[in-house]
Coordinates of C-alpha atoms and ligand atoms in Angstrom, one line a residue:
M1 CA 45.5 171.6 79.7
S2 CA 42.7 170.0 81.6
G3 CA 41.8 172.1 84.8
S4 CA 43.5 171.1 88.1
L5 CA 42.0 170.1 91.0
W6 CA 43.2 172.9 92.8
S7 CA 42.6 176.3 90.4
G8 CA 40.2 178.0 93.1
R9 CA 43.0 179.4 95.0
F10 CA 44.9 181.0 91.9
E11 CA 44.0 184.0 89.9
A12 CA 46.6 182.9 87.0
A13 CA 46.6 179.8 85.1
P14 CA 49.7 177.3 85.5
D15 CA 52.6 178.2 83.4
A16 CA 52.1 175.4 80.8
D17 CA 55.5 174.4 80.9
V18 CA 56.0 174.1 84.9
F19 CA 52.7 172.3 84.8
A20 CA 53.7 169.8 82.4
Y21 CA 57.3 169.5 84.4
G22 CA 55.1 168.4 87.8
K23 CA 52.9 166.1 86.1
S24 CA 52.9 162.5 87.2
L25 CA 50.4 161.0 84.9
P26 CA 52.9 159.6 82.2
V27 CA 54.3 157.5 85.2
D28 CA 51.3 157.3 87.4
K29 CA 48.7 156.0 85.2
R30 CA 50.2 152.5 86.4
L31 CA 48.4 153.0 89.3
L32 CA 44.8 153.4 87.5
D33 CA 43.5 150.2 88.7
D34 CA 44.5 150.7 91.9
D35 CA 43.1 154.6 92.1
I36 CA 39.5 153.2 90.8
T37 CA 39.4 150.4 93.5
G38 CA 40.6 152.8 96.3
S39 CA 37.9 155.5 95.2
D40 CA 35.3 153.0 95.0
A41 CA 36.1 152.0 98.5
W42 CA 36.0 155.4 99.6
A43 CA 32.7 156.0 98.2
R44 CA 31.3 153.1 100.2
A45 CA 33.2 154.5 103.4
L46 CA 31.3 158.1 102.8
G47 CA 28.1 156.0 102.2
K48 CA 28.1 154.3 105.6
A49 CA 29.2 157.5 107.1
G50 CA 26.2 159.1 105.7
V51 CA 28.0 161.7 103.8
L52 CA 26.7 160.0 100.6
S53 CA 23.4 158.7 99.7
P54 CA 23.2 155.5 98.5
T55 CA 21.9 156.8 95.1
D56 CA 25.4 159.0 95.0
V57 CA 27.2 155.8 96.2
D58 CA 25.8 153.7 93.4
A59 CA 26.4 156.5 90.7
I60 CA 30.2 156.8 91.8
T61 CA 30.9 153.6 91.8
R62 CA 29.5 152.4 88.3
G63 CA 31.2 155.7 87.0
L64 CA 34.6 154.5 88.5
E65 CA 33.7 150.9 87.1
D66 CA 33.2 153.0 83.6
I67 CA 36.3 154.5 83.5
R68 CA 38.3 151.3 84.3
L69 CA 36.6 149.5 81.7
A70 CA 37.0 152.4 79.3
V71 CA 40.2 153.0 79.7
R72 CA 41.0 148.9 79.4
A73 CA 39.1 149.3 75.8
N74 CA 41.3 152.2 74.9
A75 CA 44.3 153.2 76.6
A76 CA 44.7 156.3 74.5
L77 CA 41.9 157.9 76.9
I78 CA 44.5 157.9 79.4
D79 CA 48.0 157.9 77.1
R80 CA 46.4 161.3 75.9
A81 CA 44.9 162.7 78.9
D82 CA 46.8 166.0 80.0
D83 CA 45.7 166.0 83.5
E84 CA 48.4 166.3 86.7
D85 CA 48.4 162.8 87.8
V86 CA 46.1 159.8 87.8
H87 CA 43.9 160.8 90.8
S88 CA 43.0 164.2 88.6
F89 CA 42.2 162.0 85.9
V90 CA 39.9 159.7 87.5
E91 CA 38.1 162.7 89.3
R92 CA 37.6 164.7 85.9
E93 CA 36.6 161.5 84.0
L94 CA 34.0 160.6 86.8
I95 CA 32.5 164.4 86.7
A96 CA 32.4 164.0 83.0
R97 CA 30.3 160.7 83.1
I98 CA 27.9 161.2 85.9
G99 CA 28.3 165.2 86.5
E100 CA 27.7 166.8 90.0
T101 CA 27.5 163.7 92.1
G102 CA 31.4 163.1 90.9
K103 CA 32.6 166.2 92.7
R104 CA 31.2 164.6 96.0
L105 CA 33.9 161.6 95.8
H106 CA 37.1 163.7 97.3
T107 CA 35.2 164.8 100.6
G108 CA 37.5 164.1 103.4
R109 CA 40.1 162.7 101.4
S110 CA 43.8 164.0 100.3
R111 CA 45.9 162.9 97.5
N112 CA 48.3 162.4 99.8
E113 CA 46.5 159.4 101.3
Q114 CA 45.3 158.7 98.4
V115 CA 48.7 158.0 96.5
S116 CA 50.0 156.2 99.6
L117 CA 47.1 154.0 99.1
D118 CA 47.0 153.3 95.7
F119 CA 50.7 152.7 95.4
R120 CA 50.5 150.3 98.5
L121 CA 47.7 148.3 96.7
Y122 CA 50.0 148.4 93.5
L123 CA 53.0 146.8 95.4
R124 CA 50.8 144.4 97.0
R125 CA 49.4 142.9 93.6
R126 CA 53.0 143.3 92.1
V127 CA 55.0 141.5 94.1
P128 CA 53.1 138.1 93.9
E129 CA 53.8 138.6 90.0
I130 CA 57.5 139.3 90.6
Q131 CA 57.6 136.2 93.1
K132 CA 56.1 134.2 90.1
T133 CA 58.8 135.3 88.0
L134 CA 61.5 134.5 90.6
A135 CA 60.0 130.8 91.1
G136 CA 60.1 130.4 87.4
L137 CA 63.9 131.2 87.6
V138 CA 64.2 128.6 90.4
A139 CA 62.5 126.2 88.1
A140 CA 65.3 126.7 85.7
L141 CA 67.9 126.0 88.4
A142 CA 66.3 123.1 89.8
G143 CA 65.8 121.6 86.3
Q144 CA 69.6 122.1 85.7
A145 CA 70.1 120.2 88.8
E146 CA 67.9 117.6 88.0
S147 CA 69.3 116.5 84.8
A148 CA 72.8 116.9 86.1
G149 CA 71.9 113.7 88.1
Q150 CA 75.4 112.7 89.6
A151 CA 77.7 114.5 87.9
V152 CA 80.6 116.3 89.4
M153 CA 82.2 119.7 89.2
P154 CA 85.0 122.0 91.5
S155 CA 83.4 124.0 94.0
Y156 CA 85.7 127.4 94.6
T157 CA 86.7 129.8 97.2
H158 CA 88.9 132.8 96.2
L159 CA 88.1 131.4 92.6
R160 CA 90.4 128.7 93.3
R161 CA 89.3 125.0 93.1
A162 CA 88.3 124.3 96.6
Q163 CA 86.5 120.5 96.8
P164 CA 84.4 118.5 94.4
V165 CA 80.7 119.0 94.6
L166 CA 77.7 117.5 92.7
V167 CA 76.9 120.1 89.6
A168 CA 73.3 120.0 91.1
H169 CA 74.4 121.3 94.5
V170 CA 76.1 124.1 92.9
W171 CA 72.6 125.3 90.8
L172 CA 70.4 124.2 94.2
S173 CA 73.0 126.8 95.8
H174 CA 71.7 129.8 93.2
A175 CA 67.9 128.4 93.6
Q176 CA 68.3 129.1 97.7
V177 CA 69.3 132.5 97.0
F178 CA 66.2 133.3 94.8
R179 CA 63.9 131.8 97.5
R180 CA 65.2 134.0 100.1
D181 CA 64.3 136.9 97.5
C182 CA 61.1 135.9 97.6
E183 CA 60.7 136.0 101.2
R184 CA 62.1 139.4 101.4
F185 CA 59.8 140.3 98.8
E186 CA 56.6 139.1 101.1
A187 CA 58.6 141.2 103.9
A188 CA 58.1 144.3 101.5
R189 CA 54.3 143.4 100.7
H190 CA 53.8 143.0 104.6
E191 CA 55.2 146.4 104.9
A192 CA 52.6 147.7 102.4
D193 CA 50.1 146.1 104.0
L194 CA 48.8 149.4 106.0
M195 CA 45.6 151.0 105.0
P196 CA 46.2 154.7 105.0
L197 CA 43.1 156.3 104.5
G198 CA 41.4 158.4 107.0
S199 CA 44.7 160.4 107.3
G200 CA 43.5 163.1 105.2
A201 CA 46.0 165.4 104.1
I202 CA 47.8 165.2 107.6
A203 CA 45.8 165.7 110.6
G204 CA 43.1 163.2 109.8
T205 CA 39.4 163.3 108.5
A206 CA 36.5 165.2 109.4
Y207 CA 34.2 162.2 108.6
D208 CA 33.0 159.3 110.3
I209 CA 35.0 157.0 108.2
D210 CA 35.0 153.3 108.9
T211 CA 38.8 152.7 108.6
V212 CA 38.3 148.8 109.4
F213 CA 35.9 148.4 106.7
L214 CA 38.0 150.1 104.5
A215 CA 40.7 147.7 105.4
E216 CA 39.0 144.7 104.8
R217 CA 37.2 146.0 101.7
L218 CA 40.8 146.7 100.5
G219 CA 42.4 143.5 101.9
F220 CA 44.5 144.9 104.1
T221 CA 45.4 143.4 107.6
R222 CA 46.3 146.5 109.5
V223 CA 45.6 150.2 109.2
T224 CA 48.2 153.0 109.7
A225 CA 48.5 154.4 113.4
N226 CA 49.5 157.9 112.9
S227 CA 47.9 160.3 110.0
I228 CA 51.3 162.7 110.0
D229 CA 53.6 159.7 109.7
T230 CA 51.2 158.3 107.0
S231 CA 51.2 161.3 104.7
G232 CA 55.0 161.4 104.4
D233 CA 55.9 157.3 105.0
R234 CA 57.6 155.8 101.7
D235 CA 59.7 153.5 104.0
F236 CA 57.5 150.6 102.0
V237 CA 59.0 151.8 99.0
A238 CA 62.5 151.8 100.1
A239 CA 61.5 147.6 101.6
F240 CA 60.5 147.0 98.1
L241 CA 63.4 148.6 96.3
F242 CA 65.8 147.0 98.8
A243 CA 64.0 143.6 97.6
C244 CA 64.6 144.5 93.9
A245 CA 68.2 145.7 94.6
M246 CA 69.0 142.2 96.4
T247 CA 67.7 140.2 93.9
M248 CA 69.7 141.9 91.4
V249 CA 72.5 141.5 93.3
H250 CA 71.9 138.0 93.2
L251 CA 71.1 137.6 89.4
S252 CA 74.3 139.3 88.9
R253 CA 76.6 136.9 90.8
L254 CA 74.5 133.9 88.9
A255 CA 74.7 135.8 85.5
E256 CA 78.9 136.3 86.4
D257 CA 79.3 132.4 87.4
V258 CA 77.2 131.5 84.1
I259 CA 79.6 133.6 81.9
L260 CA 82.7 132.1 83.9
W261 CA 81.5 128.4 83.4
T262 CA 80.7 129.1 79.8
S263 CA 83.7 130.9 78.6
E264 CA 86.6 128.9 76.9
E265 CA 88.7 129.0 80.1
F266 CA 86.2 126.8 82.2
G267 CA 84.0 124.8 79.4
F268 CA 82.0 123.7 82.0
F269 CA 78.8 124.6 80.1
E270 CA 77.8 125.7 76.5
L271 CA 75.7 128.3 76.0
H272 CA 72.4 127.8 74.1
D273 CA 72.6 129.5 70.4
S274 CA 69.5 131.1 70.9
V275 CA 70.8 133.4 73.9
A276 CA 74.2 134.2 72.6
T277 CA 75.8 136.8 70.3
G278 CA 78.0 137.3 67.9
S279 CA 80.9 139.7 66.7
S280 CA 81.0 141.9 63.8
L281 CA 84.5 141.3 63.3
M282 CA 85.8 137.9 65.1
P283 CA 84.0 135.1 63.4
Q284 CA 84.9 132.6 66.3
K285 CA 82.9 134.7 69.1
K286 CA 80.0 133.1 71.1
N287 CA 79.1 136.2 73.6
P288 CA 77.2 136.0 76.8
D289 CA 75.5 139.2 75.9
P290 CA 72.4 138.5 77.8
L291 CA 74.1 137.9 81.0
E292 CA 76.5 140.8 80.9
L293 CA 73.4 142.8 80.5
V294 CA 71.7 141.6 83.4
R295 CA 75.2 142.0 85.6
G296 CA 75.2 145.9 84.2
K297 CA 71.6 146.5 85.3
S298 CA 72.2 145.1 88.7
G299 CA 74.5 148.3 89.2
K300 CA 71.5 150.6 88.3
V301 CA 68.9 148.9 90.8
G302 CA 71.4 149.5 93.2
G303 CA 71.6 153.1 92.5
L304 CA 67.4 153.3 92.7
L305 CA 67.7 152.2 96.2
S306 CA 70.5 154.5 97.4
G307 CA 68.7 157.2 95.2
W308 CA 65.6 156.7 96.7
L309 CA 67.0 156.7 100.4
M310 CA 68.7 160.1 99.6
T311 CA 65.5 161.3 98.6
M312 CA 63.5 160.7 101.5
K313 CA 66.7 161.5 103.9
G314 CA 66.2 165.4 104.3
L315 CA 62.5 165.6 104.0
P316 CA 60.6 167.4 106.7
L317 CA 57.5 165.5 108.4
G318 CA 54.3 164.8 106.4
Y319 CA 54.1 165.1 102.4
N320 CA 56.4 166.6 100.4
K321 CA 56.2 166.6 96.7
D322 CA 59.4 165.0 96.4
L323 CA 57.9 161.9 97.2
Q324 CA 56.5 161.9 93.9
E325 CA 59.6 160.6 92.1
D326 CA 59.1 157.2 94.1
K327 CA 56.5 155.6 91.1
A328 CA 59.3 156.3 88.5
I329 CA 62.0 154.7 90.2
A330 CA 60.2 151.4 91.8
F331 CA 58.5 151.0 88.5
E332 CA 61.7 151.0 86.8
A333 CA 63.3 148.3 89.4
E334 CA 60.1 146.5 89.0
D335 CA 60.7 146.2 85.3
T336 CA 64.5 145.6 85.5
V337 CA 63.7 142.8 87.6
I338 CA 61.3 141.1 86.1
G339 CA 62.8 141.2 82.7
C340 CA 66.6 140.2 84.0
A341 CA 65.0 137.1 86.0
R342 CA 63.0 136.1 82.9
T343 CA 66.1 136.2 80.8
T344 CA 68.5 134.6 82.9
A345 CA 65.9 131.9 83.5
T346 CA 65.9 131.4 79.8
V347 CA 69.8 131.2 79.8
V348 CA 70.0 128.7 82.3
R349 CA 67.3 126.6 81.0
T350 CA 68.9 126.1 77.8
L351 CA 72.7 125.5 79.1
T352 CA 74.1 122.1 78.6
L353 CA 76.3 120.4 80.7
R354 CA 79.8 119.3 79.8
P355 CA 80.2 116.5 82.3
D356 CA 83.6 115.4 81.1
V357 CA 85.2 118.5 81.9
T358 CA 83.8 119.4 84.6
R359 CA 85.2 116.0 86.3
T360 CA 88.5 116.3 84.8
A361 CA 88.3 120.1 86.5
A362 CA 87.3 118.5 89.7
S363 CA 90.1 115.7 90.3
G364 CA 93.3 117.2 90.7
L365 CA 95.0 118.6 93.8
L366 CA 91.1 119.8 95.3
L367 CA 91.0 116.2 96.4
A368 CA 93.9 116.9 99.2
T369 CA 90.9 117.1 101.6
E370 CA 90.2 113.4 100.9
V371 CA 93.7 112.6 101.6
A372 CA 93.9 114.3 104.8
D373 CA 90.4 112.8 106.0
Y374 CA 91.6 109.6 104.8
L375 CA 94.2 109.5 107.4
V376 CA 92.0 110.8 110.2
H377 CA 89.8 107.7 109.5
K378 CA 93.3 105.5 110.1
G379 CA 93.4 107.5 113.4
M380 CA 95.8 110.4 112.6
P381 CA 95.0 113.6 114.1
F382 CA 93.6 116.0 111.7
R383 CA 96.6 118.2 112.0
T384 CA 99.0 116.1 111.4
A385 CA 97.0 114.3 108.5
H386 CA 96.7 118.1 107.2
E387 CA 100.3 118.2 107.0
V388 CA 101.2 115.2 105.3
S389 CA 98.5 115.7 102.8
G390 CA 99.7 119.2 102.2
K391 CA 103.4 118.0 101.8
I392 CA 101.6 115.5 99.2
A393 CA 100.1 118.1 97.3
R394 CA 103.2 120.5 97.2
D395 CA 105.2 117.8 95.5
L396 CA 102.5 116.6 93.1
Y397 CA 102.4 120.4 92.1
Q398 CA 106.1 121.0 91.8
G399 CA 106.0 117.6 89.4
G400 CA 103.1 118.7 87.6
R401 CA 101.5 115.6 88.4
D402 CA 98.3 114.4 90.3
Y403 CA 97.2 111.6 92.9
S404 CA 96.2 109.4 89.6
S405 CA 100.2 109.1 89.0
M406 CA 100.6 107.7 92.2
T407 CA 101.9 104.2 93.1
L408 CA 100.9 102.4 96.6
D409 CA 104.6 102.6 97.2
D410 CA 104.5 106.5 96.3
W411 CA 101.9 107.1 98.8
R412 CA 103.6 105.0 101.4
R413 CA 106.8 107.1 101.1
Y414 CA 104.4 109.8 102.9
S415 CA 102.8 107.8 105.6
T416 CA 102.3 104.0 106.4
E417 CA 99.0 104.4 107.1
F418 CA 97.9 104.2 103.3
D419 CA 96.7 100.9 102.0
D420 CA 95.3 100.1 98.7
T421 CA 91.9 101.5 99.6
I422 CA 93.4 105.1 99.2
F423 CA 92.7 104.9 95.3
A424 CA 88.9 104.7 95.6
A425 CA 89.1 107.2 98.6
V426 CA 90.8 109.8 96.1
T427 CA 88.1 110.4 93.3
P428 CA 85.6 113.5 93.0
E429 CA 82.7 110.6 93.4
A430 CA 84.2 109.3 96.7
A431 CA 84.6 113.0 97.8
V432 CA 81.3 113.8 97.5
A433 CA 79.9 110.4 98.6
A434 CA 81.9 111.1 102.1
R435 CA 79.7 114.5 102.9
L436 CA 77.3 113.4 105.5
T437 CA 75.4 116.8 106.7
P438 CA 71.8 118.1 105.2
Q439 CA 73.4 121.1 103.6
S440 CA 76.3 119.2 102.2
T441 CA 76.9 118.0 98.7
G442 CA 76.2 114.5 99.6
P443 CA 74.1 112.7 97.2
S444 CA 71.3 112.2 99.4
A445 CA 71.2 115.4 100.9
V446 CA 71.2 116.9 97.4
R447 CA 68.4 114.5 96.6
A448 CA 66.4 115.7 99.6
A449 CA 67.2 119.4 98.5
L450 CA 66.1 119.1 95.1
G451 CA 62.5 117.4 96.3
E452 CA 62.3 120.2 98.9
I453 CA 62.8 123.0 96.0
N454 CA 60.2 121.2 94.0
S455 CA 57.8 121.3 96.6
W456 CA 57.9 124.8 97.2
L457 CA 57.9 125.0 93.4
Q458 CA 54.6 123.1 93.3
E459 CA 53.2 125.7 96.1
E460 CA 54.3 128.7 94.5
F461 CA 52.6 128.2 91.1
T462 CA 49.2 126.8 92.4
R463 CA 49.1 129.6 95.2
Ligands
LIG501 N1 51.1 162.8 92.3 C1 51.4 162.8 93.6 C2 52.6 161.7 94.1 O1 52.9 161.2 93.6 C3 50.5 162.5 94.4 C4 50.3 163.6 95.5 C5 49.8 164.8 95.3 N2 49.5 165.6 96.5 C6 49.5 166.8 96.4 N3 49.6 167.5 97.9 N4 50.2 167.3 95.5 O2 53.1 162.1 95.1

């Protein structure tokens, strides 16, 4: 076992099992780059404060860079290390490389603020990657919207056919959701954007550290306000987990939609063979396993968020070791979101629309609103028109028929306001074309929405 950073206080060596139990290196080695970046800045701040000589700063920063490159070239260096955590690993490696000078790096600093810094740096650099992955999914959704053209399908409320909409409108509705998630991740990133160094273990540091210099050097826009709060604050982790959990809820809902729409019952889209799975017993089966896994994993990420909230809720002020659990939780949430978003994007990208099926499904009694609107345009009050249209729908439903079976005489038995323009008014295309507002499924609104999404994507992929 490598020596710990705190052995001076103790007479007995740590129990091997208990030490292994408390180790976080296998998890927090993911923060290596951030730990080195933070330590480099800290060394420079100590130099500015006159605590380290320029030669010491130089030796330390070179040594740190050496470690970064060494691990990059050979991951086993950290994978096989036996240190308590990533901070201990870096410090031990530094001392091994540059000797006594390395022992000066931790002056005035605590691992409590160090881990806060590392994790903030990590989330700040990882959020853009997650956003890019989500943008990839938005691109797949926008691609489906584009290729659907003017195809129509039913929209649903209460999972009952509601009104005809453009297939493109449906895909763009899911796209909007993931754009919102990108913004939520931006908010989480903003919450992580506070530079904690200078807080010390809890009371602040006794050295003249220029925190503004540190914030600028490390790319933060703000410095934390209170050392006690900083020591035990992991709200930014909760914000990140919330963004992950919300995104998983959305991925799950999209997965559920696609599972339904590709089922024999709906048959609106065909799953590509390359993303479907078969059954060991039933030769005809084509299962949407990847989407079911996405739906299944969403529960876990919600659990990670609520688990983390439970971990935080009973803690006394300041750092407590319980907080070490945050990394395993957040990394798992991050990996799950990225994996699920990528898989979902592939499934969506490779779907094939069956426009005849969706048009037929959009052509039945769900045109009843159009019938009512038709009568309103003829001057009838909406409530009365609703009544008339409802009566027609009821009769058709009972007779197992739809509007296409009605003659003009049939129509006029319900109201003399009907004339032969009614036939063109009760088609899914007319229903869609009648929608006028910018959020609507009206073809020009959808074209504008698609254009807007595409320019957002352009920005996301070039920033
Ligand atoms: N591995 C620890 C964590 O992740 C680093 C901070 C340790 N601080 C301490 N006082 N033991 O929370």
